[in-house]
């Protein structure tokens, strides 16, 4: 495989906040703990060891072993579960929604990053143990975000009316989805393996959590990946003191709001990913996940008749902590409370909201993890690579807006010079003499000269655009080939990794892509990878 890198900022697909973070701009230093480098993990290990106790380890491992009941474990995952009890074991964590059949390609990239980073850390710090963890976002209730994936330009969708936490949803109806998907796959060996994975996961398991755990374990279990489900009463026992501070003292609301003000004061281009609420927990039951709100001392569950006094809600929390589900602001705290975690690996949007949380963590004396942007890839097959070469495109060219790409290449291949820069420069020189003359008369003549210069420059712009348009028509075949290629590489004018499902790459390659991708993904590379497959 041939690979090349491009800076994240140069792709045009990453926010200023994330690009500034990756470049370690000093103004952002107060919003994170340590920047992810192998050397910096030494201090992170020492800090987390001091802030994570053995009792929490025992609760964590006991809960995980119960969650894994009935799941066939690889030797490495079984070993990692045992290692988690020891004080020299630490986790590297990523998380994601329970998208149908893993959803977009970057789901794989996150987990590959997580596994590879643990291996790099083991080489640097051999006396410690590093365990890759995938956190299943089983409590999310946005069914419309996870009920589909794309395959060969078409949406494979699970059409159901569902409410409540998605992880608890029964897999009814997915047998029909399997039939539709199977027809599109064909009968190659790779297609049949994809069918096996889908059928076993979603037809033979009763809930979406169970299906997702089986599938991810099947794909990554041999690498020692540990899968955790936060929808667990034992784990939420550890969270009770923090839930109380959120609901009754509004702690995250105060500190995150203050951090957001500080962050946005640095740049108008820093867009806030999420805003805290006064209460950052949902009330969770089967078929129900609704916000808890307070009004005049009464705590209510939105869009229901459920009401609690403070004393009643405190009792409910002590007896049924599993009924309290964190939102996007509170979930990171939950993760860091229950795991001996050193680093969280996420996408640009995720890291943007993590950067809002540092002050909140500091106040609660919970170690803030290192934040690592997951790898981003553009996969280019042999046929596409030949087209790139034939059209004379560079790697940066591929990431241009489509109109900019077409204009740039038409100018390059045209036998007519479409660039009127020289004419504009010559025009400016002519007007310099007129300005000197105008200074000797009055201000009205000077203004007239300025207006005439603007008019003539605008006229040149119009002529340049008309000439470019004419050349586009003349070189229509070139434009079509450029457009088709870029649409293949950036479907829906978006990053490929956000549109394609791993099954499409699996079928295209005729083999599982995870092994090959793992050879080339480098979690600490800090650049966008373009990989020829």
PDB file of N, CA and C in Angstrom, residues 284-359:
ATOM      1  N   UNK A 284     -34.166   7.068  33.177  1.00  0.00           N
ATOM      2  CA  UNK A 284     -34.083   5.945  32.239  1.00  0.00           C
ATOM      3  C   UNK A 284     -34.882   4.746  32.742  1.00  0.00           C
ATOM      4  N   UNK A 285     -35.814   4.316  31.950  1.00  0.00           N
ATOM      5  CA  UNK A 285     -36.541   3.052  32.161  1.00  0.00           C
ATOM      6  C   UNK A 285     -36.716   2.420  30.786  1.00  0.00           C
ATOM      7  N   UNK A 286     -37.185   1.181  30.731  1.00  0.00           N
ATOM      8  CA  UNK A 286     -37.426   0.557  29.436  1.00  0.00           C
ATOM      9  C   UNK A 286     -38.423   1.392  28.636  1.00  0.00           C
ATOM     10  N   UNK A 287     -38.020   1.771  27.423  1.00  0.00           N
ATOM     11  CA  UNK A 287     -38.883   2.575  26.569  1.00  0.00           C
ATOM     12  C   UNK A 287     -38.941   4.040  26.936  1.00  0.00           C
ATOM     13  N   UNK A 288     -38.125   4.476  27.886  1.00  0.00           N
ATOM     14  CA  UNK A 288     -38.171   5.865  28.341  1.00  0.00           C
ATOM     15  C   UNK A 288     -36.771   6.372  28.660  1.00  0.00           C
ATOM     16  N   UNK A 289     -36.406   7.502  28.090  1.00  0.00           N
ATOM     17  CA  UNK A 289     -35.205   8.245  28.472  1.00  0.00           C
ATOM     18  C   UNK A 289     -35.515   9.718  28.247  1.00  0.00           C
ATOM     19  N   UNK A 290     -35.904  10.387  29.320  1.00  0.00           N
ATOM     20  CA  UNK A 290     -36.310  11.785  29.237  1.00  0.00           C
ATOM     21  C   UNK A 290     -35.560  12.600  30.283  1.00  0.00           C
ATOM     22  N   UNK A 291     -35.393  13.883  30.004  1.00  0.00           N
ATOM     23  CA  UNK A 291     -34.639  14.778  30.878  1.00  0.00           C
ATOM     24  C   UNK A 291     -35.304  14.962  32.233  1.00  0.00           C
ATOM     25  N   UNK A 292     -34.463  15.086  33.252  1.00  0.00           N
ATOM     26  CA  UNK A 292     -34.914  15.473  34.588  1.00  0.00           C
ATOM     27  C   UNK A 292     -34.804  16.988  34.684  1.00  0.00           C
ATOM     28  N   UNK A 293     -35.881  17.638  35.064  1.00  0.00           N
ATOM     29  CA  UNK A 293     -35.885  19.101  35.216  1.00  0.00           C
ATOM     30  C   UNK A 293     -36.433  19.446  36.595  1.00  0.00           C
ATOM     31  N   UNK A 294     -36.041  20.601  37.096  1.00  0.00           N
ATOM     32  CA  UNK A 294     -36.494  21.051  38.426  1.00  0.00           C
ATOM     33  C   UNK A 294     -37.292  22.337  38.290  1.00  0.00           C
ATOM     34  N   UNK A 295     -38.397  22.408  38.999  1.00  0.00           N
ATOM     35  CA  UNK A 295     -39.230  23.616  39.008  1.00  0.00           C
ATOM     36  C   UNK A 295     -39.832  23.793  40.395  1.00  0.00           C
ATOM     37  N   UNK A 296     -39.436  24.895  41.033  1.00  0.00           N
ATOM     38  CA  UNK A 296     -39.939  25.230  42.360  1.00  0.00           C
ATOM     39  C   UNK A 296     -39.761  24.096  43.367  1.00  0.00           C
ATOM     40  N   UNK A 297     -38.605  23.465  43.325  1.00  0.00           N
ATOM     41  CA  UNK A 297     -38.296  22.428  44.297  1.00  0.00           C
ATOM     42  C   UNK A 297     -38.828  21.050  43.953  1.00  0.00           C
ATOM     43  N   UNK A 298     -39.547  20.923  42.847  1.00  0.00           N
ATOM     44  CA  UNK A 298     -40.071  19.622  42.414  1.00  0.00           C
ATOM     45  C   UNK A 298     -39.282  19.154  41.189  1.00  0.00           C
ATOM     46  N   UNK A 299     -38.903  17.885  41.201  1.00  0.00           N
ATOM     47  CA  UNK A 299     -38.114  17.308  40.111  1.00  0.00           C
ATOM     48  C   UNK A 299     -39.033  16.461  39.236  1.00  0.00           C
ATOM     49  N   UNK A 300     -39.066  16.827  37.958  1.00  0.00           N
ATOM     50  CA  UNK A 300     -39.995  16.184  37.032  1.00  0.00           C
ATOM     51  C   UNK A 300     -39.238  15.524  35.885  1.00  0.00           C
ATOM     52  N   UNK A 301     -39.846  14.507  35.319  1.00  0.00           N
ATOM     53  CA  UNK A 301     -39.314  13.866  34.108  1.00  0.00           C
ATOM     54  C   UNK A 301     -40.138  14.386  32.946  1.00  0.00           C
ATOM     55  N   UNK A 302     -39.459  15.095  32.029  1.00  0.00           N
ATOM     56  CA  UNK A 302     -40.159  15.758  30.926  1.00  0.00           C
ATOM     57  C   UNK A 302     -41.038  14.786  30.137  1.00  0.00           C
ATOM     58  N   UNK A 303     -42.188  15.317  29.709  1.00  0.00           N
ATOM     59  CA  UNK A 303     -43.146  14.592  28.872  1.00  0.00           C
ATOM     60  C   UNK A 303     -43.690  13.336  29.531  1.00  0.00           C
ATOM     61  N   UNK A 304     -43.664  13.308  30.882  1.00  0.00           N
ATOM     62  CA  UNK A 304     -44.280  12.217  31.652  1.00  0.00           C
ATOM     63  C   UNK A 304     -44.987  12.830  32.849  1.00  0.00           C
ATOM     64  N   UNK A 305     -45.671  11.991  33.613  1.00  0.00           N
ATOM     65  CA  UNK A 305     -46.328  12.429  34.848  1.00  0.00           C
ATOM     66  C   UNK A 305     -45.453  12.173  36.070  1.00  0.00           C
ATOM     67  N   UNK A 306     -44.212  11.741  35.863  1.00  0.00           N
ATOM     68  CA  UNK A 306     -43.340  11.411  36.985  1.00  0.00           C
ATOM     69  C   UNK A 306     -42.842  12.673  37.677  1.00  0.00           C
ATOM     70  N   UNK A 307     -43.013  12.713  39.018  1.00  0.00           N
ATOM     71  CA  UNK A 307     -42.559  13.849  39.817  1.00  0.00           C
ATOM     72  C   UNK A 307     -41.930  13.337  41.103  1.00  0.00           C
ATOM     73  N   UNK A 308     -40.930  14.067  41.599  1.00  0.00           N
ATOM     74  CA  UNK A 308     -40.236  13.692  42.836  1.00  0.00           C
ATOM     75  C   UNK A 308     -39.956  14.948  43.658  1.00  0.00           C
ATOM     76  N   UNK A 309     -40.068  14.810  44.976  1.00  0.00           N
ATOM     77  CA  UNK A 309     -39.475  15.825  45.849  1.00  0.00           C
ATOM     78  C   UNK A 309     -37.981  15.564  45.896  1.00  0.00           C
ATOM     79  N   UNK A 310     -37.216  16.462  46.497  1.00  0.00           N
ATOM     80  CA  UNK A 310     -35.774  16.232  46.588  1.00  0.00           C
ATOM     81  C   UNK A 310     -35.497  14.947  47.350  1.00  0.00           C
ATOM     82  N   UNK A 311     -36.183  14.743  48.446  1.00  0.00           N
ATOM     83  CA  UNK A 311     -35.955  13.548  49.268  1.00  0.00           C
ATOM     84  C   UNK A 311     -36.310  12.282  48.487  1.00  0.00           C
ATOM     85  N   UNK A 312     -37.389  12.341  47.726  1.00  0.00           N
ATOM     86  CA  UNK A 312     -37.802  11.173  46.939  1.00  0.00           C
ATOM     87  C   UNK A 312     -36.800  10.875  45.828  1.00  0.00           C
ATOM     88  N   UNK A 313     -36.272  11.931  45.216  1.00  0.00           N
ATOM     89  CA  UNK A 313     -35.301  11.714  44.139  1.00  0.00           C
ATOM     90  C   UNK A 313     -33.988  11.185  44.696  1.00  0.00           C
ATOM     91  N   UNK A 314     -33.576  11.659  45.868  1.00  0.00           N
ATOM     92  CA  UNK A 314     -32.357  11.128  46.500  1.00  0.00           C
ATOM     93  C   UNK A 314     -32.513   9.649  46.820  1.00  0.00           C
ATOM     94  N   UNK A 315     -33.688   9.275  47.296  1.00  0.00           N
ATOM     95  CA  UNK A 315     -33.960   7.861  47.607  1.00  0.00           C
ATOM     96  C   UNK A 315     -33.950   7.026  46.327  1.00  0.00           C
ATOM     97  N   UNK A 316     -34.562   7.567  45.274  1.00  0.00           N
ATOM     98  CA  UNK A 316     -34.589   6.870  43.983  1.00  0.00           C
ATOM     99  C   UNK A 316     -33.161   6.648  43.472  1.00  0.00           C
ATOM    100  N   UNK A 317     -32.311   7.648  43.634  1.00  0.00           N
ATOM    101  CA  UNK A 317     -30.922   7.547  43.189  1.00  0.00           C
ATOM    102  C   UNK A 317     -30.169   6.476  43.964  1.00  0.00           C
ATOM    103  N   UNK A 318     -30.356   6.440  45.257  1.00  0.00           N
ATOM    104  CA  UNK A 318     -29.655   5.425  46.080  1.00  0.00           C
ATOM    105  C   UNK A 318     -30.122   4.017  45.744  1.00  0.00           C
ATOM    106  N   UNK A 319     -31.416   3.857  45.522  1.00  0.00           N
ATOM    107  CA  UNK A 319     -31.974   2.514  45.288  1.00  0.00           C
ATOM    108  C   UNK A 319     -31.817   2.049  43.844  1.00  0.00           C
ATOM    109  N   UNK A 320     -31.927   3.006  42.908  1.00  0.00           N
ATOM    110  CA  UNK A 320     -31.912   2.642  41.486  1.00  0.00           C
ATOM    111  C   UNK A 320     -30.985   3.568  40.688  1.00  0.00           C
ATOM    112  N   UNK A 321     -29.691   3.537  40.934  1.00  0.00           N
ATOM    113  CA  UNK A 321     -28.781   4.429  40.183  1.00  0.00           C
ATOM    114  C   UNK A 321     -28.817   4.178  38.680  1.00  0.00           C
ATOM    115  N   UNK A 322     -29.208   2.963  38.282  1.00  0.00           N
ATOM    116  CA  UNK A 322     -29.261   2.643  36.849  1.00  0.00           C
ATOM    117  C   UNK A 322     -30.331   3.450  36.120  1.00  0.00           C
ATOM    118  N   UNK A 323     -31.224   4.094  36.873  1.00  0.00           N
ATOM    119  CA  UNK A 323     -32.285   4.895  36.262  1.00  0.00           C
ATOM    120  C   UNK A 323     -31.829   6.324  35.936  1.00  0.00           C
ATOM    121  N   UNK A 324     -30.582   6.622  36.228  1.00  0.00           N
ATOM    122  CA  UNK A 324     -30.057   7.962  35.988  1.00  0.00           C
ATOM    123  C   UNK A 324     -29.000   7.875  34.888  1.00  0.00           C
ATOM    124  N   UNK A 325     -29.329   8.456  33.747  1.00  0.00           N
ATOM    125  CA  UNK A 325     -28.501   8.306  32.553  1.00  0.00           C
ATOM    126  C   UNK A 325     -27.829   9.629  32.202  1.00  0.00           C
ATOM    127  N   UNK A 326     -26.509   9.675  32.136  1.00  0.00           N
ATOM    128  CA  UNK A 326     -25.803  10.936  31.846  1.00  0.00           C
ATOM    129  C   UNK A 326     -25.999  11.394  30.411  1.00  0.00           C
ATOM    130  N   UNK A 327     -26.043  12.719  30.251  1.00  0.00           N
ATOM    131  CA  UNK A 327     -26.059  13.262  28.891  1.00  0.00           C
ATOM    132  C   UNK A 327     -24.625  13.454  28.408  1.00  0.00           C
ATOM    133  N   UNK A 328     -24.456  14.163  27.292  1.00  0.00           N
ATOM    134  CA  UNK A 328     -23.141  14.292  26.666  1.00  0.00           C
ATOM    135  C   UNK A 328     -22.146  15.044  27.550  1.00  0.00           C
ATOM    136  N   UNK A 329     -22.625  15.889  28.450  1.00  0.00           N
ATOM    137  CA  UNK A 329     -21.740  16.610  29.370  1.00  0.00           C
ATOM    138  C   UNK A 329     -21.301  15.713  30.518  1.00  0.00           C
ATOM    139  N   UNK A 330     -22.216  14.911  31.024  1.00  0.00           N
ATOM    140  CA  UNK A 330     -21.924  14.093  32.210  1.00  0.00           C
ATOM    141  C   UNK A 330     -21.266  12.758  31.883  1.00  0.00           C
ATOM    142  N   UNK A 331     -21.479  12.244  30.666  1.00  0.00           N
ATOM    143  CA  UNK A 331     -20.943  10.922  30.341  1.00  0.00           C
ATOM    144  C   UNK A 331     -19.422  10.831  30.431  1.00  0.00           C
ATOM    145  N   UNK A 332     -18.662  11.847  29.948  1.00  0.00           N
ATOM    146  CA  UNK A 332     -17.202  11.752  30.091  1.00  0.00           C
ATOM    147  C   UNK A 332     -16.750  11.611  31.543  1.00  0.00           C
ATOM    148  N   UNK A 333     -17.426  12.295  32.445  1.00  0.00           N
ATOM    149  CA  UNK A 333     -17.073  12.165  33.867  1.00  0.00           C
ATOM    150  C   UNK A 333     -17.326  10.737  34.328  1.00  0.00           C
ATOM    151  N   UNK A 334     -18.454  10.172  33.966  1.00  0.00           N
ATOM    152  CA  UNK A 334     -18.786   8.796  34.322  1.00  0.00           C
ATOM    153  C   UNK A 334     -17.674   7.855  33.873  1.00  0.00           C
ATOM    154  N   UNK A 335     -17.239   8.007  32.656  1.00  0.00           N
ATOM    155  CA  UNK A 335     -16.164   7.172  32.111  1.00  0.00           C
ATOM    156  C   UNK A 335     -14.895   7.270  32.939  1.00  0.00           C
ATOM    157  N   UNK A 336     -14.499   8.492  33.266  1.00  0.00           N
ATOM    158  CA  UNK A 336     -13.227   8.685  33.970  1.00  0.00           C
ATOM    159  C   UNK A 336     -13.314   8.313  35.437  1.00  0.00           C
ATOM    160  N   UNK A 337     -14.508   8.294  35.997  1.00  0.00           N
ATOM    161  CA  UNK A 337     -14.686   7.857  37.387  1.00  0.00           C
ATOM    162  C   UNK A 337     -14.536   6.351  37.499  1.00  0.00           C
ATOM    163  N   UNK A 338     -15.068   5.608  36.534  1.00  0.00           N
ATOM    164  CA  UNK A 338     -15.090   4.147  36.686  1.00  0.00           C
ATOM    165  C   UNK A 338     -13.903   3.443  36.033  1.00  0.00           C
ATOM    166  N   UNK A 339     -13.177   4.133  35.148  1.00  0.00           N
ATOM    167  CA  UNK A 339     -12.043   3.499  34.463  1.00  0.00           C
ATOM    168  C   UNK A 339     -10.706   4.066  34.934  1.00  0.00           C
ATOM    169  N   UNK A 340      -9.657   3.236  34.958  1.00  0.00           N
ATOM    170  CA  UNK A 340      -8.293   3.745  35.198  1.00  0.00           C
ATOM    171  C   UNK A 340      -7.733   4.301  33.892  1.00  0.00           C
ATOM    172  N   UNK A 341      -8.402   5.314  33.378  1.00  0.00           N
ATOM    173  CA  UNK A 341      -8.163   5.742  32.000  1.00  0.00           C
ATOM    174  C   UNK A 341      -7.109   6.828  31.893  1.00  0.00           C
ATOM    175  N   UNK A 342      -6.300   6.741  30.834  1.00  0.00           N
ATOM    176  CA  UNK A 342      -5.249   7.722  30.575  1.00  0.00           C
ATOM    177  C   UNK A 342      -5.584   8.654  29.424  1.00  0.00           C
ATOM    178  N   UNK A 343      -6.308   8.146  28.427  1.00  0.00           N
ATOM    179  CA  UNK A 343      -6.484   8.898  27.193  1.00  0.00           C
ATOM    180  C   UNK A 343      -7.818   8.543  26.561  1.00  0.00           C
ATOM    181  N   UNK A 344      -8.497   9.570  26.048  1.00  0.00           N
ATOM    182  CA  UNK A 344      -9.718   9.332  25.272  1.00  0.00           C
ATOM    183  C   UNK A 344      -9.437   9.656  23.813  1.00  0.00           C
ATOM    184  N   UNK A 345      -9.851   8.753  22.923  1.00  0.00           N
ATOM    185  CA  UNK A 345      -9.659   8.930  21.481  1.00  0.00           C
ATOM    186  C   UNK A 345     -11.018   9.202  20.847  1.00  0.00           C
ATOM    187  N   UNK A 346     -11.153  10.348  20.191  1.00  0.00           N
ATOM    188  CA  UNK A 346     -12.433  10.707  19.597  1.00  0.00           C
ATOM    189  C   UNK A 346     -12.260  11.574  18.371  1.00  0.00           C
ATOM    190  N   UNK A 347     -13.381  11.860  17.728  1.00  0.00           N
ATOM    191  CA  UNK A 347     -13.375  12.722  16.557  1.00  0.00           C
ATOM    192  C   UNK A 347     -13.301  14.190  16.947  1.00  0.00           C
ATOM    193  N   UNK A 348     -13.265  15.058  15.931  1.00  0.00           N
ATOM    194  CA  UNK A 348     -13.132  16.483  16.186  1.00  0.00           C
ATOM    195  C   UNK A 348     -14.264  17.044  17.020  1.00  0.00           C
ATOM    196  N   UNK A 349     -15.493  16.626  16.732  1.00  0.00           N
ATOM    197  CA  UNK A 349     -16.635  17.092  17.511  1.00  0.00           C
ATOM    198  C   UNK A 349     -16.560  16.659  18.958  1.00  0.00           C
ATOM    199  N   UNK A 350     -16.139  15.422  19.179  1.00  0.00           N
ATOM    200  CA  UNK A 350     -16.010  14.927  20.549  1.00  0.00           C
ATOM    201  C   UNK A 350     -14.946  15.700  21.331  1.00  0.00           C
ATOM    202  N   UNK A 351     -13.784  15.870  20.727  1.00  0.00           N
ATOM    203  CA  UNK A 351     -12.712  16.591  21.425  1.00  0.00           C
ATOM    204  C   UNK A 351     -13.117  18.027  21.716  1.00  0.00           C
ATOM    205  N   UNK A 352     -13.934  18.607  20.835  1.00  0.00           N
ATOM    206  CA  UNK A 352     -14.379  19.991  21.048  1.00  0.00           C
ATOM    207  C   UNK A 352     -15.188  20.098  22.334  1.00  0.00           C
ATOM    208  N   UNK A 353     -16.045  19.114  22.634  1.00  0.00           N
ATOM    209  CA  UNK A 353     -16.799  19.235  23.890  1.00  0.00           C
ATOM    210  C   UNK A 353     -15.983  18.765  25.092  1.00  0.00           C
ATOM    211  N   UNK A 354     -15.029  17.873  24.901  1.00  0.00           N
ATOM    212  CA  UNK A 354     -14.135  17.520  26.013  1.00  0.00           C
ATOM    213  C   UNK A 354     -13.347  18.750  26.476  1.00  0.00           C
ATOM    214  N   UNK A 355     -12.972  19.614  25.541  1.00  0.00           N
ATOM    215  CA  UNK A 355     -12.200  20.808  25.901  1.00  0.00           C
ATOM    216  C   UNK A 355     -13.006  21.780  26.766  1.00  0.00           C
ATOM    217  N   UNK A 356     -14.304  21.558  26.857  1.00  0.00           N
ATOM    218  CA  UNK A 356     -15.156  22.384  27.718  1.00  0.00           C
ATOM    219  C   UNK A 356     -15.171  21.885  29.167  1.00  0.00           C
ATOM    220  N   UNK A 357     -14.581  20.735  29.438  1.00  0.00           N
ATOM    221  CA  UNK A 357     -14.825  20.035  30.708  1.00  0.00           C
ATOM    222  C   UNK A 357     -13.692  20.093  31.725  1.00  0.00           C
ATOM    223  N   UNK A 358     -12.538  20.609  31.342  1.00  0.00           N
ATOM    224  CA  UNK A 358     -11.356  20.523  32.215  1.00  0.00           C
ATOM    225  C   UNK A 358     -11.595  21.141  33.602  1.00  0.00           C
ATOM    226  N   UNK A 359     -12.161  22.337  33.643  1.00  0.00           N
ATOM    227  CA  UNK A 359     -12.388  23.023  34.909  1.00  0.00           C
ATOM    228  C   UNK A 359     -13.348  22.234  35.801  1.00  0.00           C
TER     229      UNK A 359
END
